[in-house]
PDB file of C-alpha atoms in Angstrom:
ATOM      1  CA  UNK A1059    -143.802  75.616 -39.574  1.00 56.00           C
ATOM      2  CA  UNK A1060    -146.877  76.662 -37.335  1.00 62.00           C
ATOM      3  CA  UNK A1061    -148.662  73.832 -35.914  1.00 70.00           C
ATOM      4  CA  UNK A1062    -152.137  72.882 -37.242  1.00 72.00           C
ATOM      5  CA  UNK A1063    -155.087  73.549 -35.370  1.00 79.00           C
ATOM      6  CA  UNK A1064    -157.739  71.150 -34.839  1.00 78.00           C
ATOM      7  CA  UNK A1065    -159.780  73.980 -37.275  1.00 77.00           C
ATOM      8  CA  UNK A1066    -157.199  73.316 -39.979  1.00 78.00           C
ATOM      9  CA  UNK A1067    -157.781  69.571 -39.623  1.00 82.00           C
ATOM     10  CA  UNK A1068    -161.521  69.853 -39.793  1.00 85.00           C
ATOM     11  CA  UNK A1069    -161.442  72.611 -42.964  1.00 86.00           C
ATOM     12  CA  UNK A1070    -158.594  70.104 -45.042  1.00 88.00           C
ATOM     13  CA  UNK A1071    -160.821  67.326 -44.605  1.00 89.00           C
ATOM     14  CA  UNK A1072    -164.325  69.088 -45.738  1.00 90.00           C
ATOM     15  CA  UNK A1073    -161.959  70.181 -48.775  1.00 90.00           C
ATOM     16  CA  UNK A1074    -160.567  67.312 -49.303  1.00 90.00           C
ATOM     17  CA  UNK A1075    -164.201  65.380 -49.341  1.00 92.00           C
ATOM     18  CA  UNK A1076    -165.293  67.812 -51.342  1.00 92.00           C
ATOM     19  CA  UNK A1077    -163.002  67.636 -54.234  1.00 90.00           C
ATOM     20  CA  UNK A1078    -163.747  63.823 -54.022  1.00 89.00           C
ATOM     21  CA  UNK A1079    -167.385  64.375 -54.222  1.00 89.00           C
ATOM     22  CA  UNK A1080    -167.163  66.849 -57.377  1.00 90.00           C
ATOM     23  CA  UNK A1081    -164.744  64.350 -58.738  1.00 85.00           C
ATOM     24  CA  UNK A1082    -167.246  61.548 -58.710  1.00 83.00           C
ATOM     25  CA  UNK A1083    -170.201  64.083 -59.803  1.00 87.00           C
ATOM     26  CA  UNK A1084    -168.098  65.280 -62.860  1.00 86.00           C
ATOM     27  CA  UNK A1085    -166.595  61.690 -63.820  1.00 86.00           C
ATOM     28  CA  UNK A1086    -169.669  59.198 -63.184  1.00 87.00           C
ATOM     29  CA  UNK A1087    -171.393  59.996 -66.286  1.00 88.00           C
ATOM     30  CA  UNK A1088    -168.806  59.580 -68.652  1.00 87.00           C
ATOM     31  CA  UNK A1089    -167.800  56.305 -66.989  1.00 89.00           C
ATOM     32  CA  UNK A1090    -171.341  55.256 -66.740  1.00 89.00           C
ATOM     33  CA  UNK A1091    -171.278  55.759 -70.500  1.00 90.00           C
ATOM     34  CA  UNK A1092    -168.054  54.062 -71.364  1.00 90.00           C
ATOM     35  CA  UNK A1093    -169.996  50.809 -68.473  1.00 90.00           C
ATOM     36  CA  UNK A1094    -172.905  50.779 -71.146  1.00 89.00           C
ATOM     37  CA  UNK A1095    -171.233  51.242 -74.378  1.00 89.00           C
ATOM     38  CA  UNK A1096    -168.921  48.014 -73.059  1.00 89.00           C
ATOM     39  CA  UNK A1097    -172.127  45.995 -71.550  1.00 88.00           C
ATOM     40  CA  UNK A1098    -173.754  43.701 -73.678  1.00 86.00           C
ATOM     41  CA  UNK A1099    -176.721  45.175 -74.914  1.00 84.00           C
ATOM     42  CA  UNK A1100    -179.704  42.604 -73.716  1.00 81.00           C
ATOM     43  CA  UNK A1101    -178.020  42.852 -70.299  1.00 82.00           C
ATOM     44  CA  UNK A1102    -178.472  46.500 -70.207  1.00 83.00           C
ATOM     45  CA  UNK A1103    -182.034  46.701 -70.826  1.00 81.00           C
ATOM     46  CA  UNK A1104    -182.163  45.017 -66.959  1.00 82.00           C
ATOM     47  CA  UNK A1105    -180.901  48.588 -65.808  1.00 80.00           C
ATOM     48  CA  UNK A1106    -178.644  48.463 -62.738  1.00 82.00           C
ATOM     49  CA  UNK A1107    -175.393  49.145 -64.687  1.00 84.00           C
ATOM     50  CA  UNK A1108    -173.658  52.099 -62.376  1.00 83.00           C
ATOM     51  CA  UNK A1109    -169.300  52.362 -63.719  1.00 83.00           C
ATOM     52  CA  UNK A1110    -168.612  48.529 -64.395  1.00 87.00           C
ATOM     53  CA  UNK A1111    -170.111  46.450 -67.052  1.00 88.00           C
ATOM     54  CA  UNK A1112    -171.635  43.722 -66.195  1.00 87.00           C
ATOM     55  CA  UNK A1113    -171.236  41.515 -69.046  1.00 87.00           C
ATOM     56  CA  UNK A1114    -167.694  43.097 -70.894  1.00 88.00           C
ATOM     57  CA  UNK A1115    -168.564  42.973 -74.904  1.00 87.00           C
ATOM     58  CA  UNK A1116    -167.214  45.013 -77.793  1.00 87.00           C
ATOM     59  CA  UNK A1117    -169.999  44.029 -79.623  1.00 86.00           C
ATOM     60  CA  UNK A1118    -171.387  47.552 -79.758  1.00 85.00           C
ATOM     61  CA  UNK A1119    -168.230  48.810 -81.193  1.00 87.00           C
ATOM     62  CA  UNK A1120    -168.009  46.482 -83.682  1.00 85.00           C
ATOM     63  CA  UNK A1121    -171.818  46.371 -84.775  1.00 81.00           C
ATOM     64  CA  UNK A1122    -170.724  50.796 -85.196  1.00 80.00           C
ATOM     65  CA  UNK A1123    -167.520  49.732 -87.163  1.00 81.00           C
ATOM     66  CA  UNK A1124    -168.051  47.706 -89.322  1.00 80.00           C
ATOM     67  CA  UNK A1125    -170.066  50.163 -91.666  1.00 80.00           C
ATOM     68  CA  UNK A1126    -168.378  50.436 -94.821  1.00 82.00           C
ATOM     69  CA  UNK A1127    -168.298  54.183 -94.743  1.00 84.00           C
ATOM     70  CA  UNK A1128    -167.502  54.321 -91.551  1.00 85.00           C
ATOM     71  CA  UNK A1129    -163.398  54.297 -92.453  1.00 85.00           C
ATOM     72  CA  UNK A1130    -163.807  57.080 -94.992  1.00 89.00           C
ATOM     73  CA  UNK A1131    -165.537  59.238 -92.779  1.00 89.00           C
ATOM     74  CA  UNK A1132    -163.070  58.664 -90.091  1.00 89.00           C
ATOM     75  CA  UNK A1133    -160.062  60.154 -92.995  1.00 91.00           C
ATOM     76  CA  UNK A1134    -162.372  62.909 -94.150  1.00 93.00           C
ATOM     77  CA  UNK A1135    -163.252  64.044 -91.038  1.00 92.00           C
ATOM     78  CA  UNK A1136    -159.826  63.606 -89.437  1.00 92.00           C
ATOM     79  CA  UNK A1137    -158.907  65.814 -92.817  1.00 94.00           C
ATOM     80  CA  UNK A1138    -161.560  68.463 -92.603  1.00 93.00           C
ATOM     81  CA  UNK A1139    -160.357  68.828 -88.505  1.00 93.00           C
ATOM     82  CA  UNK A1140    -156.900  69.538 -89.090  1.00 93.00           C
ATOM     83  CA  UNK A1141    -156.825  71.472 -92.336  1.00 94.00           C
ATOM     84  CA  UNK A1142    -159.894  73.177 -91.540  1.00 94.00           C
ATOM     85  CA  UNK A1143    -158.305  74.459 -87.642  1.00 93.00           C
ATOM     86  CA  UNK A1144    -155.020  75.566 -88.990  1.00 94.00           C
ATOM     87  CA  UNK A1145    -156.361  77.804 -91.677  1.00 94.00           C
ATOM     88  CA  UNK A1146    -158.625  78.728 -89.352  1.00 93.00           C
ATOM     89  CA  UNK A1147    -156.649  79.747 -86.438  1.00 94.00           C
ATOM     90  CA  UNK A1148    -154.350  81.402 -89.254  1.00 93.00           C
ATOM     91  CA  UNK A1149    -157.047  83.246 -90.649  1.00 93.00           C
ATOM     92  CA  UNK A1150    -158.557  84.452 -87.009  1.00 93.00           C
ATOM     93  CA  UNK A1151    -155.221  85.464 -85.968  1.00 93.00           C
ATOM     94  CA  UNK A1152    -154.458  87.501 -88.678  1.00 92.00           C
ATOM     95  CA  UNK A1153    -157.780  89.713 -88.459  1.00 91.00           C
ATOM     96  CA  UNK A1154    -157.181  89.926 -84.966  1.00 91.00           C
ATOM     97  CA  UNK A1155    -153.591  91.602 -85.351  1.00 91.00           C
ATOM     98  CA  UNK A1156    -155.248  93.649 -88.235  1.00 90.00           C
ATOM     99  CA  UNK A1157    -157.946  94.870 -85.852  1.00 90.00           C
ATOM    100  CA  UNK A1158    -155.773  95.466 -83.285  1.00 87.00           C
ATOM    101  CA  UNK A1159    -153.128  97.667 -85.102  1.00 85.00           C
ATOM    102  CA  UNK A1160    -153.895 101.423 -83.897  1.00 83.00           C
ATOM    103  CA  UNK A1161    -152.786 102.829 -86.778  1.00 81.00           C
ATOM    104  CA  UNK A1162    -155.353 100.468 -88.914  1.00 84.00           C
ATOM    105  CA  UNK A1163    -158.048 103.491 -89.221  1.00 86.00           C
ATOM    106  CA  UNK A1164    -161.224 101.273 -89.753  1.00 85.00           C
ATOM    107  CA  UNK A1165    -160.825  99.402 -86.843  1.00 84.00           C
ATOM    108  CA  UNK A1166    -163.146 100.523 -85.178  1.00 86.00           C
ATOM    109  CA  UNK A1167    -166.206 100.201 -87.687  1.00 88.00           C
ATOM    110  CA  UNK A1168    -164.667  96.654 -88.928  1.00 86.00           C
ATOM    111  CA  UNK A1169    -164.472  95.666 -85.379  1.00 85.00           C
ATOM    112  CA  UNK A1170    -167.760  96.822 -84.540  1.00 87.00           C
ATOM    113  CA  UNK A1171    -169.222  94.842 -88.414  1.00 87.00           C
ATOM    114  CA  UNK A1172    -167.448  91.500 -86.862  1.00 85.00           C
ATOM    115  CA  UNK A1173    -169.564  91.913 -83.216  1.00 85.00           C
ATOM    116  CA  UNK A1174    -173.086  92.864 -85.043  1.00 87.00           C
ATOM    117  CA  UNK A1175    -173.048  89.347 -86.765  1.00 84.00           C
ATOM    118  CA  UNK A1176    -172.475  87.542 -83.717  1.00 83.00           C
ATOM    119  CA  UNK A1177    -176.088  88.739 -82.714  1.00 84.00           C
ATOM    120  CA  UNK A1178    -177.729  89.042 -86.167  1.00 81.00           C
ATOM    121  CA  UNK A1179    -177.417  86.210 -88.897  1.00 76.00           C
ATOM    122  CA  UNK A1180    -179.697  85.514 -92.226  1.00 77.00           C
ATOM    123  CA  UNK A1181    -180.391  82.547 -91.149  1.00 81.00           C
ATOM    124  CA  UNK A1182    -180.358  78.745 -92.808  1.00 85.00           C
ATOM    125  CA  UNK A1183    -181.884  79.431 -96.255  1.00 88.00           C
ATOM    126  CA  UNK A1184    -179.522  82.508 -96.746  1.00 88.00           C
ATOM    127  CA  UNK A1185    -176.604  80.259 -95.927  1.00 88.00           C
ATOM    128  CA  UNK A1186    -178.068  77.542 -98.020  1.00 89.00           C
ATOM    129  CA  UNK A1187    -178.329  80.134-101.184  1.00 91.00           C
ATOM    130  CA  UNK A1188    -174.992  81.597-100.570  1.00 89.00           C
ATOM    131  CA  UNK A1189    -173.000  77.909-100.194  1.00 90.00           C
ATOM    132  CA  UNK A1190    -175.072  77.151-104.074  1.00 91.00           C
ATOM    133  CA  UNK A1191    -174.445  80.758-105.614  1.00 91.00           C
ATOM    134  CA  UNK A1192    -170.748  79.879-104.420  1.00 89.00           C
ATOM    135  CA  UNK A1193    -170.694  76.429-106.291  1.00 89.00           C
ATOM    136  CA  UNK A1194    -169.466  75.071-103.052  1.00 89.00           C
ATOM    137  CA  UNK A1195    -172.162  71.986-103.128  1.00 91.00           C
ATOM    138  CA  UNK A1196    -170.829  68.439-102.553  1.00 91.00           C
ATOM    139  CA  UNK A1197    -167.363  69.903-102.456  1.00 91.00           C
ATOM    140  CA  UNK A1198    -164.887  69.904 -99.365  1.00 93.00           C
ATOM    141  CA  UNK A1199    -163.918  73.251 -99.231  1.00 92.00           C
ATOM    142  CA  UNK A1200    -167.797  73.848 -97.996  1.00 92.00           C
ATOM    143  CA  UNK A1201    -166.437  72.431 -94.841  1.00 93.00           C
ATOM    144  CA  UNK A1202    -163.303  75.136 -94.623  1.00 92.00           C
ATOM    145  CA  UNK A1203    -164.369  78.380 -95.843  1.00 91.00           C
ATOM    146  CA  UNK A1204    -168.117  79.538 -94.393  1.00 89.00           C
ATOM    147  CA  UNK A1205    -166.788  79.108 -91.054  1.00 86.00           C
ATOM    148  CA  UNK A1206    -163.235  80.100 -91.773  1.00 89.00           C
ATOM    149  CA  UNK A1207    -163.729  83.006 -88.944  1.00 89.00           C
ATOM    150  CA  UNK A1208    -165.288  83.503 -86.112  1.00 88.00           C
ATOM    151  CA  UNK A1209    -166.358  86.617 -84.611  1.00 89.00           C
ATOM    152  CA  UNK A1210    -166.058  85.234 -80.995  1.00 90.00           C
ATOM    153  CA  UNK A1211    -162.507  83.742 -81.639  1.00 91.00           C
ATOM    154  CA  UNK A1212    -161.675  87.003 -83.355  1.00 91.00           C
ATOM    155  CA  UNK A1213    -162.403  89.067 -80.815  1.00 89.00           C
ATOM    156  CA  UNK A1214    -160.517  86.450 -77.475  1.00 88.00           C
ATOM    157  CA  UNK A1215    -157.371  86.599 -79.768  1.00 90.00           C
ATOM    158  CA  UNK A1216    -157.162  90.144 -79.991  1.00 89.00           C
ATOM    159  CA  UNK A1217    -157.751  90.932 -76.205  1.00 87.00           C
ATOM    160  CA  UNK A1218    -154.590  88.870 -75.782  1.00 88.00           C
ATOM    161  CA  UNK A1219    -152.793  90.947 -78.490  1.00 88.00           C
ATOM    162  CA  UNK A1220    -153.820  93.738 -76.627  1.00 86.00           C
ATOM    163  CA  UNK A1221    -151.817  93.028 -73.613  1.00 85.00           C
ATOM    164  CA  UNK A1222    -148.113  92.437 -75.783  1.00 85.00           C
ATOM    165  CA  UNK A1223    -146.336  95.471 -75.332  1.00 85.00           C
ATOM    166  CA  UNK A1224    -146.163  97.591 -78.509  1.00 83.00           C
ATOM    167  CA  UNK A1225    -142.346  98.347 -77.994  1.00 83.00           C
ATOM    168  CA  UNK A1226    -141.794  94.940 -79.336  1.00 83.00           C
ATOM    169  CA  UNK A1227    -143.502  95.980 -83.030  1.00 83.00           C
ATOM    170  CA  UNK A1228    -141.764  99.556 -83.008  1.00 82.00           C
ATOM    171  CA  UNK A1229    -137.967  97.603 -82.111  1.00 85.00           C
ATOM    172  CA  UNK A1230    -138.704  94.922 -85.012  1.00 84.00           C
ATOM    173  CA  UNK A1231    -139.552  98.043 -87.728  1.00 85.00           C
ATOM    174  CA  UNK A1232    -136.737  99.851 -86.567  1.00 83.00           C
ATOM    175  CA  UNK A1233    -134.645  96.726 -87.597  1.00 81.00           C
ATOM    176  CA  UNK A1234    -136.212  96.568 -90.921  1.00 82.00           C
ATOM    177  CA  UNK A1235    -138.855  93.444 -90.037  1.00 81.00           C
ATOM    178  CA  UNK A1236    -142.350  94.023 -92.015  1.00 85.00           C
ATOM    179  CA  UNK A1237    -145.720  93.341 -91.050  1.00 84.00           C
ATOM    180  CA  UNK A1238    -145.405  89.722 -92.002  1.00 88.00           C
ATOM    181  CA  UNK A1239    -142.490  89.021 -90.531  1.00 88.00           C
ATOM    182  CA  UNK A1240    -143.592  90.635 -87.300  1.00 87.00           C
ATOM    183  CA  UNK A1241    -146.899  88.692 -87.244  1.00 88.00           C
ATOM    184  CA  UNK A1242    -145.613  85.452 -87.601  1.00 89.00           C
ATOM    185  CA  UNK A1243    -142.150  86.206 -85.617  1.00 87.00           C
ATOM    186  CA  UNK A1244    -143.249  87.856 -82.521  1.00 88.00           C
ATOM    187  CA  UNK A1245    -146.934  87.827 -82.401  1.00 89.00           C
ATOM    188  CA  UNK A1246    -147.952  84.335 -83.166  1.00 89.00           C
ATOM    189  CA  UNK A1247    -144.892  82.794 -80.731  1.00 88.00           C
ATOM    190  CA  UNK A1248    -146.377  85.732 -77.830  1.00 87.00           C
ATOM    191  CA  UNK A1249    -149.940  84.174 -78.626  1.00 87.00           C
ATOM    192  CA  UNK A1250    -149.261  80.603 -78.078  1.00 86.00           C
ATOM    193  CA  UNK A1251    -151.855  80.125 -74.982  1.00 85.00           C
ATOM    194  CA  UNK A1252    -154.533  81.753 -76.713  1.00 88.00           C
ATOM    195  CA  UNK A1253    -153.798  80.464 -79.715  1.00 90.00           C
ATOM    196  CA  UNK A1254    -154.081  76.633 -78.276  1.00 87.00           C
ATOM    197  CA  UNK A1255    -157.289  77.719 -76.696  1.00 86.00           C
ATOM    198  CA  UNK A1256    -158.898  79.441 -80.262  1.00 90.00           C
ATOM    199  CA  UNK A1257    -157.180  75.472 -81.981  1.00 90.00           C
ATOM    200  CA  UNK A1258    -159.276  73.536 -79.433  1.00 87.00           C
ATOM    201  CA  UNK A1259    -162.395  75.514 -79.937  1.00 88.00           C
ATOM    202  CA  UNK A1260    -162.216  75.146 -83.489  1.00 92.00           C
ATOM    203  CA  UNK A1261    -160.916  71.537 -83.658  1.00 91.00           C
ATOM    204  CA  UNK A1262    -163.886  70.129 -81.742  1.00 89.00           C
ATOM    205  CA  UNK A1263    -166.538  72.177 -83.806  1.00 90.00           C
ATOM    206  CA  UNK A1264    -165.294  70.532 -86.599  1.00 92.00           C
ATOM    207  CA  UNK A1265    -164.742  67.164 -85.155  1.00 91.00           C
ATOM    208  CA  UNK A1266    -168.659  67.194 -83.998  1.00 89.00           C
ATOM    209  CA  UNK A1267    -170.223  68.535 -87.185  1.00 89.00           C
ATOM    210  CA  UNK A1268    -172.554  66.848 -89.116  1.00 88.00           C
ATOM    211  CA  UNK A1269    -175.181  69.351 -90.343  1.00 90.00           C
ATOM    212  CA  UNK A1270    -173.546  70.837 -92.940  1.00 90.00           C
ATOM    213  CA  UNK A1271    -172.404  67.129 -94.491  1.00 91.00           C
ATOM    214  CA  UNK A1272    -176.270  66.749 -94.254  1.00 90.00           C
ATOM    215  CA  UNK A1273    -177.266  70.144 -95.881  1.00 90.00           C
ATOM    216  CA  UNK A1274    -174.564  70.204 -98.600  1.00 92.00           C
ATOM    217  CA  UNK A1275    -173.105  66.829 -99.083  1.00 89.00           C
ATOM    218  CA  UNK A1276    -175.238  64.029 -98.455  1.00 85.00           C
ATOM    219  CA  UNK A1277    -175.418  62.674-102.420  1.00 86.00           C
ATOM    220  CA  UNK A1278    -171.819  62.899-102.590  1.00 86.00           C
ATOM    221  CA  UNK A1279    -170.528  59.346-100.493  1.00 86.00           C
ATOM    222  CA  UNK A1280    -167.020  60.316-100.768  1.00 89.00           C
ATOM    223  CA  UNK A1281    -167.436  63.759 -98.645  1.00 90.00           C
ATOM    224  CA  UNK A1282    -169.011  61.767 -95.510  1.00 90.00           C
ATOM    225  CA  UNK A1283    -168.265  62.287 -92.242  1.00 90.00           C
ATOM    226  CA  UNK A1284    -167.606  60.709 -88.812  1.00 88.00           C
ATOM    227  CA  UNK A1285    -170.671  62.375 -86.940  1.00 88.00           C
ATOM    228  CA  UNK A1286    -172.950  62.482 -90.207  1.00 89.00           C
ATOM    229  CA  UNK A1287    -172.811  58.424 -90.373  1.00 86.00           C
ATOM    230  CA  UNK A1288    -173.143  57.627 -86.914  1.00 84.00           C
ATOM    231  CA  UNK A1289    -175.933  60.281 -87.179  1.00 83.00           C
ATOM    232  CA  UNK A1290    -177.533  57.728 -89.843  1.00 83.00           C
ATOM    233  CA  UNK A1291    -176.445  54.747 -87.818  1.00 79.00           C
ATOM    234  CA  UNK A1292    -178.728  55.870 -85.055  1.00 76.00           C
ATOM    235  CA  UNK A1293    -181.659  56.872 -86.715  1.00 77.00           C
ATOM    236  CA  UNK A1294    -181.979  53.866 -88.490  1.00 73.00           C
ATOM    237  CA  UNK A1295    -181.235  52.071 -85.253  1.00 67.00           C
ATOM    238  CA  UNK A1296    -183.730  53.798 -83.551  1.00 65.00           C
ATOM    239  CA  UNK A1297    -186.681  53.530 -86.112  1.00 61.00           C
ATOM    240  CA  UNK A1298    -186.424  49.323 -86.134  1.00 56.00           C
ATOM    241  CA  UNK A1299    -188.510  47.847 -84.023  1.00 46.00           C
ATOM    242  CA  UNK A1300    -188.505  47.179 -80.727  1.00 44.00           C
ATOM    243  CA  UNK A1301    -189.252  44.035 -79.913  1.00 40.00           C
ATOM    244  CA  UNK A1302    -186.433  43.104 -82.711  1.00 46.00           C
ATOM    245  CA  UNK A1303    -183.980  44.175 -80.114  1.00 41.00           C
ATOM    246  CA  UNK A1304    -185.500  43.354 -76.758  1.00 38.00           C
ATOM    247  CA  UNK A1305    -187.349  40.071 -76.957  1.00 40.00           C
ATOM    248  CA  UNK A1306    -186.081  38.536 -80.737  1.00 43.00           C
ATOM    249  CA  UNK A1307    -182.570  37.208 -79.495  1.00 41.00           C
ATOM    250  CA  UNK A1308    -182.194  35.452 -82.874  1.00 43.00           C
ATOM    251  CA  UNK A1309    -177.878  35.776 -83.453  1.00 46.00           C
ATOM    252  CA  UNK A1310    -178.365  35.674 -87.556  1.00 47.00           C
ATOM    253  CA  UNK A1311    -180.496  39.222 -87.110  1.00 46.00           C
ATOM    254  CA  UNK A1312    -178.682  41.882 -88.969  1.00 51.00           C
ATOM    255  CA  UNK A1313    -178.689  44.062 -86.015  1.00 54.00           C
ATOM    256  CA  UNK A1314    -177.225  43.147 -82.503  1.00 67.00           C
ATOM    257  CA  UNK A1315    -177.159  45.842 -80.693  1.00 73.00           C
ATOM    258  CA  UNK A1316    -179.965  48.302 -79.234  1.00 78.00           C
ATOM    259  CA  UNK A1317    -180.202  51.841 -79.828  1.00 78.00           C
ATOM    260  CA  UNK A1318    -179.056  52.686 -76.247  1.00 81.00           C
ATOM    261  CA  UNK A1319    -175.851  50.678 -76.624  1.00 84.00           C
ATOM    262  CA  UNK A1320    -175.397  51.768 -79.772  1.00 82.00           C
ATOM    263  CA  UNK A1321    -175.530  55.710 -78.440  1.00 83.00           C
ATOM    264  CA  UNK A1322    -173.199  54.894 -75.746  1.00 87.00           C
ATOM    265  CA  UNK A1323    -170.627  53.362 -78.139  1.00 87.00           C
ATOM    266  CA  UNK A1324    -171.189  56.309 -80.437  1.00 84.00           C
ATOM    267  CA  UNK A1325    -170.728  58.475 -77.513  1.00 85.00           C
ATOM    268  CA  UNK A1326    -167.304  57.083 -76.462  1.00 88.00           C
ATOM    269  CA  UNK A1327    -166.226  56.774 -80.491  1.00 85.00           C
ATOM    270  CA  UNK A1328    -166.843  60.772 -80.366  1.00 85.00           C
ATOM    271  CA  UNK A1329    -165.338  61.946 -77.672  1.00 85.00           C
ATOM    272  CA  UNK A1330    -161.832  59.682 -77.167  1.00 84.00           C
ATOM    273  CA  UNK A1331    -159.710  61.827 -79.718  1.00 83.00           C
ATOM    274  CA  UNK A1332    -160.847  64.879 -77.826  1.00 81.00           C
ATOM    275  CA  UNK A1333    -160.190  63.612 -74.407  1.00 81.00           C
ATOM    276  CA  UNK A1334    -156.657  62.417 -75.391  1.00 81.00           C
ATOM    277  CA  UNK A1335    -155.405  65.568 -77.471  1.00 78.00           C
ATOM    278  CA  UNK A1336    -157.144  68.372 -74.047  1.00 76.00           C
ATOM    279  CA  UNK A1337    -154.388  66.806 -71.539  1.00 76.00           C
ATOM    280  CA  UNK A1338    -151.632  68.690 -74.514  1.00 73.00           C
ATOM    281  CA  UNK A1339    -153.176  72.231 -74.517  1.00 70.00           C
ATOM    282  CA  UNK A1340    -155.088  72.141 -70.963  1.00 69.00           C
ATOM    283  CA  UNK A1341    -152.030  74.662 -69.363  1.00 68.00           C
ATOM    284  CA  UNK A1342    -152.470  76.750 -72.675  1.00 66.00           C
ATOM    285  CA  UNK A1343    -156.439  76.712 -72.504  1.00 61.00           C
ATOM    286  CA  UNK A1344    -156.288  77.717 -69.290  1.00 58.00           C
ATOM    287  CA  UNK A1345    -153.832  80.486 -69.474  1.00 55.00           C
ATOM    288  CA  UNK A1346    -155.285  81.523 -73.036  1.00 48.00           C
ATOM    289  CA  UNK A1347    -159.161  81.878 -71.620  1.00 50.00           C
ATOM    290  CA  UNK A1348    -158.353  83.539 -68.182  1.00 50.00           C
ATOM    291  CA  UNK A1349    -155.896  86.326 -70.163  1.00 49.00           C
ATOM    292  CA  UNK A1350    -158.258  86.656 -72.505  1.00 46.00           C
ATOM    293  CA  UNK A1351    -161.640  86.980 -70.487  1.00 47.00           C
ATOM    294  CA  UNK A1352    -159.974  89.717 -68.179  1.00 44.00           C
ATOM    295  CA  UNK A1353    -159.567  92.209 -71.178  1.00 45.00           C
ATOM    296  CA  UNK A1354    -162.475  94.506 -72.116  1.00 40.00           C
TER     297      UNK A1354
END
């Protein structure tokens, strides 16, 4: 092996210290976050909490908790997130390999329908009239089907199809396979990387909605969500008064917590089931996104 220069020394250490320094830029805030959300609240207002808490508490977590909805919305939501990103990937993948198929001859013109709407929309009180016309008020479906597919997602998924050779289609018709059994034999296994990526996007827009529980399903209790009752949680938080939480340090008070701690907690509550399911489909999402960004 050739022996390293004192130039090699002096560029391994820059890139080491480097990669440290973007390591601590990229993870400080979240641990800052996770410090607070694990500080007790009145010791926060001091300031001067950097990646430790000062004073370890769950008290914030429990204060979010304990809200009797709060379990419900956990099952819905952790319901609307699964069912709603398998049919959805499903349903994305199959108009991609639709679109996709040359001998399909309005590809073109439905391709070119699916791009126009990612620039042009009606708008809120379109969507509004169309969920109503469609009877799909304070029902759960209103969280699966008016974003069933996306435009962008349809469009990554097929600029991966595009790159599986097409001898693989022609060889499975010549031994009798269908379109079916072709799609869900050889092109879904061939699409696994982009089809992890498409799963991840899809999972965490679901996992962080609450507008549309809001808009559509706010009278119905049983159709809650995660993010639409910590949503309330907050607000309410943040509209008592101040000096309540800063200066009243009464225990019997109904709230114990102040609306910082309280976003931190909510913060951490939020974004814990994403962090622990990216470490399964990081080598996919990165494989997926680079194939599938090269591809015009």
């Amino acid at each position: 092996m050739k022996k390293k220069t004192a130039g090699d020394v002096v560029f391994e250490i820059f890139n080491y210290l480097l990669m440290i320094i973007l390591a601590v830029i990229t993870l400080y805030p979240f641990l800052h976050v996770l410090a607070v959300s694990l500080n007790d609240p009145y010791d926060t207002v001091k300031g001067g909490i950097t990646i430790f808490p000062r004073k370890f508490t769950l008290v914030n977590y429990t204060e979010t908790l304990n809200y009797p909805q709060i379990p419900w919305a956990v099952m819905i939501t952790v319901l609307r997130t699964v069912i709603g990103t398998a049919i959805g990937v499903l349903s994305t993948a199959m108009v991609a390999y639709v679109i996709n198929r040359k001998d399909f001859i309005a590809r073109r013109p439905v391709a070119i329908m699916f791009i126009i709407t990612m620039y042009v929309g009606g708008g809120l009180i379109p969507d509004y009239m169309l969920v109503r016309g469609l009877g799909l008020m304070n029902n759960f479906l209103v969280y699966i089907l008016p974003g069933l597919i996306s435009p962008f997602n349809v469009i990554v998924i097929k600029s991966y199809m595009e790159g599986i050779p097409p001898d693989l289609e022609e060889s499975a018709m010549i031994d009798g396979a269908n379109d079916f059994l072709i799609f869900w034999r050889i092109i879904l296994p061939l699409c696994a990387p982009v089809i992890a990526t498409i799963s991840l996007f899809i999972a965490v827009g679901h996992w962080n909605s609450w507008f549309d529980t809001y808009l559509y399903c706010s009278s119905e209790p049983k159709l809650t969500t995660l993010q639409y009752e910590l949503q309330k949680i907050l607000s309410n938080a943040t509209a008592s008064s101040q000096v309540d939480y800063y200066s009243n340090l009464d225990p019997n008070r109904t709230m114990k917590v102040t609306p910082h701690s309280l976003r931190m907690a909510m913060t951490i509550i939020v974004t814990l089931p994403i962090l622990l399911v990216y470490p399964f489909v990081q080598r996919y999402f990165i494989h997926g996104m680079t194939i599938g960004a090269v591809k015009s």
